[in-house]
XYZ file of C-alpha atoms in Angstrom:
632
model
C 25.683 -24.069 55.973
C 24.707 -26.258 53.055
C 25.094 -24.280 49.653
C 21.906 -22.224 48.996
C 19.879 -22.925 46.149
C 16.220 -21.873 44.915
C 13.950 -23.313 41.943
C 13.154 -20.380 39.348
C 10.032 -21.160 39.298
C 9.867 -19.539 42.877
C 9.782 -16.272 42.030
C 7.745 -13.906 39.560
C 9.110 -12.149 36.297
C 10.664 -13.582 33.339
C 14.232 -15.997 33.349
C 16.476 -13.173 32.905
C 14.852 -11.041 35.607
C 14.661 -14.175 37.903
C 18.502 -14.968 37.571
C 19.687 -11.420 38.391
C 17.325 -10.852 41.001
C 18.851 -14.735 42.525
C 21.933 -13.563 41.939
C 21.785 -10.327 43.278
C 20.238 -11.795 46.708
C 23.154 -13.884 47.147
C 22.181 -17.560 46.139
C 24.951 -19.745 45.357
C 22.802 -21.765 42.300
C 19.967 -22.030 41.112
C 16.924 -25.050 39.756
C 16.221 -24.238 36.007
C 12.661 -25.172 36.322
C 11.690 -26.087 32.653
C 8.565 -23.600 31.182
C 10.827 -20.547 32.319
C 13.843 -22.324 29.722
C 10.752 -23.158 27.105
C 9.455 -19.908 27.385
C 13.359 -17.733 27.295
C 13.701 -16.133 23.849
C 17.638 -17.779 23.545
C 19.435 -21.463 23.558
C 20.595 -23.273 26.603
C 23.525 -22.161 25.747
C 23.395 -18.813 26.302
C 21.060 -19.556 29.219
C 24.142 -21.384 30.993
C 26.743 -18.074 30.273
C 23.815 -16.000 32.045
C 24.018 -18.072 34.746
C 27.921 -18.742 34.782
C 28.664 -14.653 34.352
C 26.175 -14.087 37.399
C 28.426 -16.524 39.477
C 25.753 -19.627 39.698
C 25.239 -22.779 39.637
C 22.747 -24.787 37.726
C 21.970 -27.610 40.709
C 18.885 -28.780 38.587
C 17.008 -28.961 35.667
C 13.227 -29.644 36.134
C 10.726 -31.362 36.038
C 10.722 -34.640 34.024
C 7.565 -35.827 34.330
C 5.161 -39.128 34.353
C 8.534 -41.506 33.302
C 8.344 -45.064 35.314
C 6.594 -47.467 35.160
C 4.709 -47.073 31.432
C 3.731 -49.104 28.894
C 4.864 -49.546 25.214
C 5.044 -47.628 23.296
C 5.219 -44.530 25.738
C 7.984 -46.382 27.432
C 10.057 -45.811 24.335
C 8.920 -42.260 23.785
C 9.877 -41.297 27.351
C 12.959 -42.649 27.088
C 13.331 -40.910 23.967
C 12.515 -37.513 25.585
C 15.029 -38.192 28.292
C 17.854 -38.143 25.899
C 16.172 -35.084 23.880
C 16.294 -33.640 27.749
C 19.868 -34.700 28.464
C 21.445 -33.151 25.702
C 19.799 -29.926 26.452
C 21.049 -29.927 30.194
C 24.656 -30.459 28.282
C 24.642 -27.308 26.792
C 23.183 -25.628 30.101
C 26.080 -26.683 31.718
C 23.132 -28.934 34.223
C 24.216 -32.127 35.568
C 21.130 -33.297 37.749
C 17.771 -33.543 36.183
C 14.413 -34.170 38.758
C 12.513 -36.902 37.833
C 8.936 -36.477 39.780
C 6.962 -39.265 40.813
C 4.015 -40.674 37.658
C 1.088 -38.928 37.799
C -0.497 -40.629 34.560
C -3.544 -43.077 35.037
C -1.826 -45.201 32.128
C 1.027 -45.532 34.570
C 1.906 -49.166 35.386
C 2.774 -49.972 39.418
C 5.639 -51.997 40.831
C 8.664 -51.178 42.830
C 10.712 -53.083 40.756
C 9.399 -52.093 37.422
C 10.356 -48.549 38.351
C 13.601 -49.505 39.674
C 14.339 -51.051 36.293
C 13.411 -48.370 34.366
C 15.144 -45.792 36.586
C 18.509 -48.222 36.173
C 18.090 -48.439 31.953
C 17.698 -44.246 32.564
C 21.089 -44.478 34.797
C 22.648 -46.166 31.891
C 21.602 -43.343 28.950
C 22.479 -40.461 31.505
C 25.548 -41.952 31.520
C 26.680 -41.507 27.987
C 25.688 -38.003 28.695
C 27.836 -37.407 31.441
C 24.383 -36.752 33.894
C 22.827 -37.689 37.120
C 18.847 -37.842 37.783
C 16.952 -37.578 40.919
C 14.094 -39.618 41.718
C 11.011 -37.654 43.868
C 7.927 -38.871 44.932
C 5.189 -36.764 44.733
C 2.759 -36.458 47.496
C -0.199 -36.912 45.186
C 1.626 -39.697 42.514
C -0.628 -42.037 41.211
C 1.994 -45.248 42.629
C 4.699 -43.590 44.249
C 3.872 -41.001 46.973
C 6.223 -41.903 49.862
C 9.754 -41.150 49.748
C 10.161 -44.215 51.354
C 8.914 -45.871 48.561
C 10.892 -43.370 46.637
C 14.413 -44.606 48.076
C 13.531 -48.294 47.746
C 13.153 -47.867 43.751
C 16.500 -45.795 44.225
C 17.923 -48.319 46.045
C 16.941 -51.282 44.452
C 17.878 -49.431 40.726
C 21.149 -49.592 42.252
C 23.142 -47.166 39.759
C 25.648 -44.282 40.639
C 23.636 -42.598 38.381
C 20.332 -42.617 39.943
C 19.662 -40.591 43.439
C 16.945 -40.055 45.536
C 15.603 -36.186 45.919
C 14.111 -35.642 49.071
C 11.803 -32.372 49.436
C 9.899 -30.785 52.900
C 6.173 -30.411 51.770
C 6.155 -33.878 50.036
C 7.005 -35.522 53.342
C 5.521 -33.426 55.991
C 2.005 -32.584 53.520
C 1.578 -36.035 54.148
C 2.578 -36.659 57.562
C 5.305 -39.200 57.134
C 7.306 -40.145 59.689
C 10.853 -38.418 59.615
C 12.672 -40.610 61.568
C 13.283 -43.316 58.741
C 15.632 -40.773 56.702
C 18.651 -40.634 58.724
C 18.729 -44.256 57.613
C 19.105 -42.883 54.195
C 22.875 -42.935 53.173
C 23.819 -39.247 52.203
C 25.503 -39.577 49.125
C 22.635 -41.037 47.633
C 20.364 -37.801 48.326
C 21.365 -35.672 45.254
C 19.114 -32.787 46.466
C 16.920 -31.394 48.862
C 13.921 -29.210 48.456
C 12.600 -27.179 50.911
C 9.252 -25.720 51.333
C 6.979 -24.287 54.285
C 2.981 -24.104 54.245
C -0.326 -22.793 56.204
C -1.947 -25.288 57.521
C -5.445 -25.703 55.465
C -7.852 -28.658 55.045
C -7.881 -29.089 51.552
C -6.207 -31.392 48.524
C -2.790 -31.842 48.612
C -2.401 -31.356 44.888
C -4.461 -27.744 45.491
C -2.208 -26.908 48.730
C 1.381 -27.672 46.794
C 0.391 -25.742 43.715
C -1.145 -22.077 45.232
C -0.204 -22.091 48.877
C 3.814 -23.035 49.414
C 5.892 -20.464 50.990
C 9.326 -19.708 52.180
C 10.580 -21.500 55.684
C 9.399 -19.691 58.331
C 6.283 -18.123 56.727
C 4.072 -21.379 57.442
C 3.244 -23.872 59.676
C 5.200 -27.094 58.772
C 7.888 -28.265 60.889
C 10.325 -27.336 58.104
C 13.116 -27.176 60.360
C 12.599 -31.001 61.734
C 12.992 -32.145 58.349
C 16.219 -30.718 57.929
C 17.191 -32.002 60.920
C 16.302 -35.382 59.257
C 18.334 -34.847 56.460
C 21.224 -33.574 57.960
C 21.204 -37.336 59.989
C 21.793 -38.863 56.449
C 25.281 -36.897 56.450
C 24.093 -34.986 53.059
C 26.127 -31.916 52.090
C 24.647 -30.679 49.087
C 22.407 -27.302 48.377
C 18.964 -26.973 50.204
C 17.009 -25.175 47.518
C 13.919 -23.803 47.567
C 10.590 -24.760 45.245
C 7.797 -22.786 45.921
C 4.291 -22.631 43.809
C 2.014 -19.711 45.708
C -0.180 -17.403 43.645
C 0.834 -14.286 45.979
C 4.668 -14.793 44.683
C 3.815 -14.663 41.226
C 2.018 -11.342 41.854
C 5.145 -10.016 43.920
C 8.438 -8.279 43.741
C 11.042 -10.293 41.909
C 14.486 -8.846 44.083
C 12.073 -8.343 47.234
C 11.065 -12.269 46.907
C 14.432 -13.594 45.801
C 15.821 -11.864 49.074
C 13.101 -13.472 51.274
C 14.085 -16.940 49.869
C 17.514 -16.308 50.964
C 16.266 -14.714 54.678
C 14.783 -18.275 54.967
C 17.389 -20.299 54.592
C 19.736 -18.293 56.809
C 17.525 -18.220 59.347
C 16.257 -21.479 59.078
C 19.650 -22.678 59.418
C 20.098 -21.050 62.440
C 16.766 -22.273 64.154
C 18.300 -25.908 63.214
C 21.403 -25.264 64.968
C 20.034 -24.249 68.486
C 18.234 -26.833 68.215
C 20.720 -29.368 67.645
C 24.273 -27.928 67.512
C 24.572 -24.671 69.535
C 28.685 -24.405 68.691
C 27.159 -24.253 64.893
C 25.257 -21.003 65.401
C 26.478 -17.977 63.582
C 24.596 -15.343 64.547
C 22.803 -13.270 67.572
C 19.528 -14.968 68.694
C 16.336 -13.167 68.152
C 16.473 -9.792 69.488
C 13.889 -10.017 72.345
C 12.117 -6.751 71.894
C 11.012 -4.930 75.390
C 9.048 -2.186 74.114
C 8.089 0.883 71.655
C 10.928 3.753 72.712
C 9.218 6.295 70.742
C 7.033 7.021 67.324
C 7.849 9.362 64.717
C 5.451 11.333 62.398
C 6.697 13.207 59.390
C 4.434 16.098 58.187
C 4.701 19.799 57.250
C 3.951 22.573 59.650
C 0.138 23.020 59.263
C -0.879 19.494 59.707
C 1.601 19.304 62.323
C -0.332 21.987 64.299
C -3.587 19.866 63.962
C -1.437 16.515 65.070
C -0.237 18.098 68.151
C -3.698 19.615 69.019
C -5.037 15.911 68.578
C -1.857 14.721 71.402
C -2.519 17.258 73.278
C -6.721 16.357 73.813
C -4.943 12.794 73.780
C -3.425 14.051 77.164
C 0.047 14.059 76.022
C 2.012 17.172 76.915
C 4.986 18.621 74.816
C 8.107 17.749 76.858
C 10.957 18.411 74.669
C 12.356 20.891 71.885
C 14.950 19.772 69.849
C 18.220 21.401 69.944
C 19.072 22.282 66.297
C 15.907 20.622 64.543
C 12.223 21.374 63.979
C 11.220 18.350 66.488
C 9.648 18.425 69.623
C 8.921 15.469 71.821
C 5.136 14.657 73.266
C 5.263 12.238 75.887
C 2.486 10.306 78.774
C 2.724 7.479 81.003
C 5.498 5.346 78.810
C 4.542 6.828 75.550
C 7.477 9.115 73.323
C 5.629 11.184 70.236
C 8.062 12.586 67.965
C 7.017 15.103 65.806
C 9.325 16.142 62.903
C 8.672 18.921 60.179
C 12.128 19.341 59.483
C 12.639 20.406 55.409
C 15.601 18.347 54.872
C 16.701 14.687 55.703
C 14.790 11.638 56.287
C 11.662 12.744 57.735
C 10.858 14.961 55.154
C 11.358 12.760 52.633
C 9.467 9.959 53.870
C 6.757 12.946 54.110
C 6.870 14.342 50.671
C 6.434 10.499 49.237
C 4.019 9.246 51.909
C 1.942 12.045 52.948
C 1.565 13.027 56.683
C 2.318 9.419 59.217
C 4.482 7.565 60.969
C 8.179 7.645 59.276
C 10.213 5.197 62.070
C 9.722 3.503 65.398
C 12.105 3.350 67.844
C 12.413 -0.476 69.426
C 13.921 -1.025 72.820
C 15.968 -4.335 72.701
C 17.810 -6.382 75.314
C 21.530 -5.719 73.274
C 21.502 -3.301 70.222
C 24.771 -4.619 68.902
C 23.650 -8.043 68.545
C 20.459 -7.188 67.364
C 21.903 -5.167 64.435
C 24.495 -8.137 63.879
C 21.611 -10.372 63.181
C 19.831 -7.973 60.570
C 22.820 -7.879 58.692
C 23.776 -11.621 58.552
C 19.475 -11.792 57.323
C 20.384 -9.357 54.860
C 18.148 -6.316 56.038
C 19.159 -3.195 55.269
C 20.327 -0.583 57.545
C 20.333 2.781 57.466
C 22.425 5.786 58.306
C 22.074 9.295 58.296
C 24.051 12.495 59.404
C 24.192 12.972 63.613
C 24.516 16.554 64.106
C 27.346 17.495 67.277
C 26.259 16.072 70.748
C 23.173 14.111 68.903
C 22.843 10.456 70.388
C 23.832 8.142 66.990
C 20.888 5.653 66.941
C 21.186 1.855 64.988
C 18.909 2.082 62.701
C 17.232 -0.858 59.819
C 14.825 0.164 56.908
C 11.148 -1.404 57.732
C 8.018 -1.450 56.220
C 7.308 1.306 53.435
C 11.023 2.629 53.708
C 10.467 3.570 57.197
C 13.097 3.287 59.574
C 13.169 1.220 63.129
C 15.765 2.230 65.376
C 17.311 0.445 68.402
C 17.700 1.536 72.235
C 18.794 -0.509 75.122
C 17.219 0.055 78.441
C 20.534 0.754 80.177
C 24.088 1.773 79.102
C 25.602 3.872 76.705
C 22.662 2.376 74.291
C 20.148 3.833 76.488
C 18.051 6.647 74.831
C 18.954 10.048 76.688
C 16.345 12.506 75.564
C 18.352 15.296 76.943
C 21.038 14.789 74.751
C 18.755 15.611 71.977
C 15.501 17.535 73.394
C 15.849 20.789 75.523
C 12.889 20.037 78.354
C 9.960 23.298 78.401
C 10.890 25.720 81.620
C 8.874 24.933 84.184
C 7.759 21.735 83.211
C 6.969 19.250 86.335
C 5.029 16.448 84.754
C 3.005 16.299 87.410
C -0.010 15.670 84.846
C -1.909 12.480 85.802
C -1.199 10.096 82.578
C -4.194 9.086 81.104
C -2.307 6.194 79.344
C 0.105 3.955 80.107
C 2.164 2.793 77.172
C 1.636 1.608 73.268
C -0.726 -1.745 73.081
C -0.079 -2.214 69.719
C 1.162 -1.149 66.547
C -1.130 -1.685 63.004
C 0.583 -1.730 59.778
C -1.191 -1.737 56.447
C 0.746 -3.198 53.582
C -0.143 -4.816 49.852
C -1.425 -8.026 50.085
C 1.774 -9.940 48.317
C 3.983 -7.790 51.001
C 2.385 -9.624 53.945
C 4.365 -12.690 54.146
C 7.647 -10.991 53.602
C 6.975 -8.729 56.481
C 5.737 -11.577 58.504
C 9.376 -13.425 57.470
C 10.872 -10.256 58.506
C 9.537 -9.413 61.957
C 9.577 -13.278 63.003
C 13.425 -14.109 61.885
C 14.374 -10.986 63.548
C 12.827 -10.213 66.570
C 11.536 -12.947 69.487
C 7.809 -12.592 68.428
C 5.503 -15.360 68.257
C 2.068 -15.339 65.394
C -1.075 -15.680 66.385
C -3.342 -16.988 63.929
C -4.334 -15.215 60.866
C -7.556 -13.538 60.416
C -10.160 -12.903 57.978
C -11.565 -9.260 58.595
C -14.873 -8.035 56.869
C -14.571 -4.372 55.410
C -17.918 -3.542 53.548
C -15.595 -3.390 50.536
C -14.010 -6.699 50.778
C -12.114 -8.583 53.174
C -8.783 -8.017 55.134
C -6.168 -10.325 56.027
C -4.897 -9.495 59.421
C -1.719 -11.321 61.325
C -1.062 -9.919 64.982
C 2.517 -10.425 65.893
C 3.240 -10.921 69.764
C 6.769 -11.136 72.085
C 6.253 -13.363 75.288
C 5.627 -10.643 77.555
C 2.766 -8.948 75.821
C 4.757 -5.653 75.747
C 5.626 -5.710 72.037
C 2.687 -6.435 69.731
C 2.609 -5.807 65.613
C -0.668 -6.637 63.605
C -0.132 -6.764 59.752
C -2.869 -6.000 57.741
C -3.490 -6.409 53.642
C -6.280 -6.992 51.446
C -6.809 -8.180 47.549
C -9.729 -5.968 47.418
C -8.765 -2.446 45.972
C -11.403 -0.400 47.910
C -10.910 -1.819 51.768
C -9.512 0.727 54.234
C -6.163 -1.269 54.345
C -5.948 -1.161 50.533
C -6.383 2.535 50.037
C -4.388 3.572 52.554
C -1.551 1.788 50.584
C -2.599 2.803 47.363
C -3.417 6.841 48.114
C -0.452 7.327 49.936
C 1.885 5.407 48.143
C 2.947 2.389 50.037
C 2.573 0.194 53.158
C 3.648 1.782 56.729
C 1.540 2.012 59.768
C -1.974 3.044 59.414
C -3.224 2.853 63.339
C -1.397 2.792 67.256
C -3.453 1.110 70.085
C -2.514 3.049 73.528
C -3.448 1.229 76.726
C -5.236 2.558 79.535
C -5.448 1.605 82.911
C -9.109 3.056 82.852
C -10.502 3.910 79.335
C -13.566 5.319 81.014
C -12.073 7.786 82.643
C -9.713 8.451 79.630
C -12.582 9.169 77.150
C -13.929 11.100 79.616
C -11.002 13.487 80.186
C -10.123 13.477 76.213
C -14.136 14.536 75.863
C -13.608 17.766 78.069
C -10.269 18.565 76.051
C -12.785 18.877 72.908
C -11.905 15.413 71.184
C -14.277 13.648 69.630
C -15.117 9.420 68.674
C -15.485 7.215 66.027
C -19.634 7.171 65.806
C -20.546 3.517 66.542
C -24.622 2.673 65.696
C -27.209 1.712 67.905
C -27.496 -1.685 67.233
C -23.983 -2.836 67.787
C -24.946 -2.173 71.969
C -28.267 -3.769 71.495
C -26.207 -6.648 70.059
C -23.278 -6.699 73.497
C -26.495 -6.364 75.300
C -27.984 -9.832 73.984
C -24.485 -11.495 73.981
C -23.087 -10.635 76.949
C -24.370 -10.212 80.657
C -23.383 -7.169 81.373
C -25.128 -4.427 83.782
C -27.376 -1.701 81.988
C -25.122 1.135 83.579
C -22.224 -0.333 81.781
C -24.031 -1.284 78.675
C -25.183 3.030 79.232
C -21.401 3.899 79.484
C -20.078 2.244 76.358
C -22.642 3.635 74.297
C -22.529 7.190 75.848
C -18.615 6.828 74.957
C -18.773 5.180 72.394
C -16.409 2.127 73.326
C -16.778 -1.511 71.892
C -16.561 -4.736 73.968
C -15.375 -7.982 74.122
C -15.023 -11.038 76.576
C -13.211 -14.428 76.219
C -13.636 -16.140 79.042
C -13.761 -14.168 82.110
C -10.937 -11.969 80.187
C -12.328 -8.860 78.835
C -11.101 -6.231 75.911
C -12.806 -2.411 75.510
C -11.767 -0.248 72.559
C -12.690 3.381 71.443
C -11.385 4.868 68.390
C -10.341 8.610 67.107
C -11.126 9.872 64.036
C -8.831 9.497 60.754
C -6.462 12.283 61.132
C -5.557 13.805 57.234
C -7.255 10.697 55.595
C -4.112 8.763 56.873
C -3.668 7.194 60.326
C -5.674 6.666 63.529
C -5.534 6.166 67.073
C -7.459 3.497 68.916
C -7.313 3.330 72.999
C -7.885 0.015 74.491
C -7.792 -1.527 78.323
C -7.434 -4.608 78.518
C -8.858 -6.932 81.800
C -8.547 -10.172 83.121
C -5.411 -10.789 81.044
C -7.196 -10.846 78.008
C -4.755 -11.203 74.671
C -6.537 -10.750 71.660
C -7.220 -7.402 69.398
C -11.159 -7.166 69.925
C -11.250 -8.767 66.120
C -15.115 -9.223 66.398
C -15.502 -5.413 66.344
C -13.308 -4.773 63.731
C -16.170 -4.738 61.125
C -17.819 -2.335 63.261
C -15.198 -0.270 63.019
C -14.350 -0.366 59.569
C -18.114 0.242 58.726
C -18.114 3.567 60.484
C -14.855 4.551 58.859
C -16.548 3.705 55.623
C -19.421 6.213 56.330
C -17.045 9.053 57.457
C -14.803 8.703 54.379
C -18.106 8.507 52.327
C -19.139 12.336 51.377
C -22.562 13.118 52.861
C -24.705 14.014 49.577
C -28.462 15.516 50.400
C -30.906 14.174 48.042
C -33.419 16.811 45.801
C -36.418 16.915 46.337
C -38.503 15.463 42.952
C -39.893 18.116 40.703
C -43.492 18.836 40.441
C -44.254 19.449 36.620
């Protein structure tokens, strides 16, 4: 693997924060990008021991800006500022300094007018001991191409003058990526790398607010490198990111992700092109939820296993030496744990009553934990009382934990190990649902793309496209993460808006985890039904959404009857169709949904989701009566 490298402007928090947090991720070095130097209370200098006692490397110094191609006398004074610049990277101890593409209308064109000037700069970084790399900037006013961007390299023809290739400059603007490999490596003296969402707007707009890690966009980021790697280029791929949700985030959590990308971008590139390269387990393909775990005290954990049992679940397990009993239906394990010390409790005492881990069944549990550890996730371990089953476990979202079963072998979950069975218990129950649909996690807003990096570099699931959700207090991002089979399926949710559903559940409960499971059923009608005679009660949906279905859809009045007598909501793509019914929030936390699914349809019902989130907005709302007015 090339030598990992990332630009500081990348990350939020001031220079010294930013190096230790680098550091601390595991970067080899590091792109000094200029207004965090300008703006560090301390000479190069000492900036360059910082960086030498954290064990880095300066790779870069940047960005000199708007040099070729001008006319006297700014063609003196940039030359001028070059030097001023050269001496500077001296005492940093920085030996390459990025030279971006001219941007200035007063800019003079010409290939060979900026190969001349680039070969006079070749001659003063000389004296200074110095390289500089020459970019071309997808939006520069001459040079925009970094094939135009190697042929002033090549035609300045100095050892001191390189070309510096970087991912969103080339693939922003579609160019082809063929023509690099013809590119002779030692002339690349770095590589950028970037990823990006796909969006229809400027380029200048899209570079400077939407950039992200590898892996958390759409660009074929991993092509590119490919590319490159033609070229025979050795040096650090580092990574220069501009994206307003990073300078709102978590300095050591971001620095971390930048690394995650790398790694496992350099393993996507080596399937691809040189299996004997790879270094680590595939993505774990993921064949199912194992079981769910809530964490809560004893009262609430009365109500929660009142609400499973109208659910239909039945209580099929004590633990053996813990306060945990097992709920279980159709393919669906409910763990409920009000132990007062470990873990669970807490995860509770932090987080209020909810979800504290998920169990994942994997294809191979070793290899699966292998690859967390080479991406750097944590794991987690915890005292196994005698004859307990030891489970792999990984910290996920909110500090919760995911652990790992296998469906066969000595990796395969044995619940009797652990869970002493009720006498006279013959499950003969008819299930009223079959298995988990899907699992909703609520998270801040700057968390969602690490998560998304997380889930995606880990496990075999695919995204489906991101979308915009209207809560009546704002909107809600929402990305639905699937695996092949349809058996797995994750949607992240976050918001900017401080009032939304998604952003209060985060905020009043202090932190992201999962705020709603989807169970399916092979008939929700007769599922509501049964759950209605146990006493359980529905989300209240209005009027007017069936009127609406009605006008939309052609669908028979007795059906139309039956979704609004059970309150279920509808949708259709095709001939595919989705139906939905919600619980009530249970302690102002979490909430179940139950869904059946028909005609192989694959989506999450999104057009209801405003529907829904209305009606949870008028439960959480206190009812108030008004006064009558006073007669004076």
């Amino acid at each position: 693997m090339n030598p990992t490298s990332i630009a500081t402007v990348s990350i939020s928090g001031d220079l010294a924060e930013k190096l230790a947090a680098i550091a601390a991720a595991g970067f080899e070095g590091i792109e000094v990008f200029e207004n965090d130097f300008l703006t560090f209370d301390g000479g190069p200098r000492e900036v360059g021991q910082m960086v030498a006692d954290l064990g880095l490397k300066i790779y870069a110094f940047q960005p000199f800006r708007d040099f070729e191609g001008m006319p006297e006398p700014l063609r003196a004074r940039t030359f001028a500022r070059a030097g001023r610049k050269f001496e500077v990277m001296n005492e940093l101890g920085a030996e390459l300094m990025l030279i971006c593409s001219n941007v200035s209308p007063q800019a003079l064109g010409g290939i060979d007018r900026a190969a001349a000037d680039l070969a006079e700069l070749g001659e003063l970084a000389g004296k200074h001991g110095v390289r500089v790399g020459y970019e071309a900037l997808a939006w520069g006013r001459h040079v925009n191409d970094y094939r135009d961007a190697w042929e002033i390299v090549r035609r300045a023809n100095h050892g001191r003058i390189g070309l510096i290739l970087d991912s969103f400059h080339t693939l922003a603007r579609r160019s082809p990526l063929e023509p690099i490999a013809a590119i002779p490596g030692d002339r690349i003296f770095l590589v950028q790398l970037a990823d990006a969402p796909k969006l229809d707007m400027d380029v200048l707009s899209w570079s400077r607010h939407f950039r992200n890690f590898p892996g958390q966009g759409d660009l074929p980021v991993a092509d590119f490198v490919k590319a490159v790697e033609a070229t025979g280029y050795a040096g650090p791929l580092s990574l220069e990111i501009f994206n307003d949700q990073f300078r709102a985030g978590s300095t050591r959590r971001l620095a971390t992700d930048g690394l995650r990308s790398l790694i496992q971008l350099a393993d996507r590139v080596a399937r691809q092109d040189t299996p004997a390269r790879v270094q680590m387990p595939d993505r774990s393909p993921c064949i199912g939820v194992e079981f769910i775990e809530f964490a809560l005290d004893e009262e609430p954990a009365h109500e929660l296993a009142a609400l499973f049992a109208a659910l239909g679940f039945r209580q099929t397990g004590t633990h053996r030496s813990k306060a945990v009993t097992r709920w279980s239906q159709g393919g669906i394990n409910l763990i409920i744990n009000t132990e007062k010390d470990g873990f669970a409790q807490s995860h509770a005492i932090m987080h209020g009553p909810g979800v504290c881990a998920l169990a994942l069944r994997v294809a191979d549990v070793e290899a699966t934990m292998a690859r967390a550890r080479a991406l750097k996730v944590q794991t987690f371990e915890q005292r196994v009382g005698r004859g307990e089953m030891e489970i792999p476990a990984i910290r996920g979202v909110g500090g919760s934990l995911i652990y790992f079963t296998e469906p066969t072998g000595d990796r395969a979950h044995s619940w009797e190990n652990d869970f002493v069975a009720p006498s006279g218990d013959t499950g003969s129950t008819p299930a009223l649902l079959a298995g988990v649909d899907h699992i909703s996690q609520s998270m801040d807003y700057d968390e969602m793309l690490s998560w998304l990096l997380f889930y995606t570099s880990l496990f075999a699931l695919e995204r489906i496209p991101q979308l915009a959700i209207a809560d009546p207090a704002g909107l809600v991002e929402s990305r639905p993460l699937v695996n092949a089979e349809g058996s797995l399926r994750f949607v992240l949710n976050g918001s900017q808006a401080t009032r939304t559903l998604s952003s209060r559940f985060v905020s009043e409960h202090f932190g992201s985890g999962v705020q709603h499971i989807a169970f399916s059923a092979p008939d929700i009608f007769a599922a509501v039904t049964a759950m209605r005679e146990a006493g359980l009660s529905f989300l209240d949906i209005p009027e007017n959404y069936y009127d609406d279905v009605e006008a939309r859809y052609d669908l028979e009045p007795d059906f139309i009857e039956r979704l609004r007598e059970h309150h279920i909501l509808y949708d259709r793509d095709g001939e595919a169709e989705f139906l939905q019914v919600y619980t009530h929030v249970f302690a102002q936390r979490f909430f179940f949904e139950i869904t059946e699914r028909r005609g192989g349809y694959s989506g999450f019902g999104a057009v209801n989701a405003p529907v829904r989130l209305a009606a949870q907005a008028r439960e959480a709302r206190p009812v108030t009566v008004p006064r009558p007015l006073r007669e004076d």
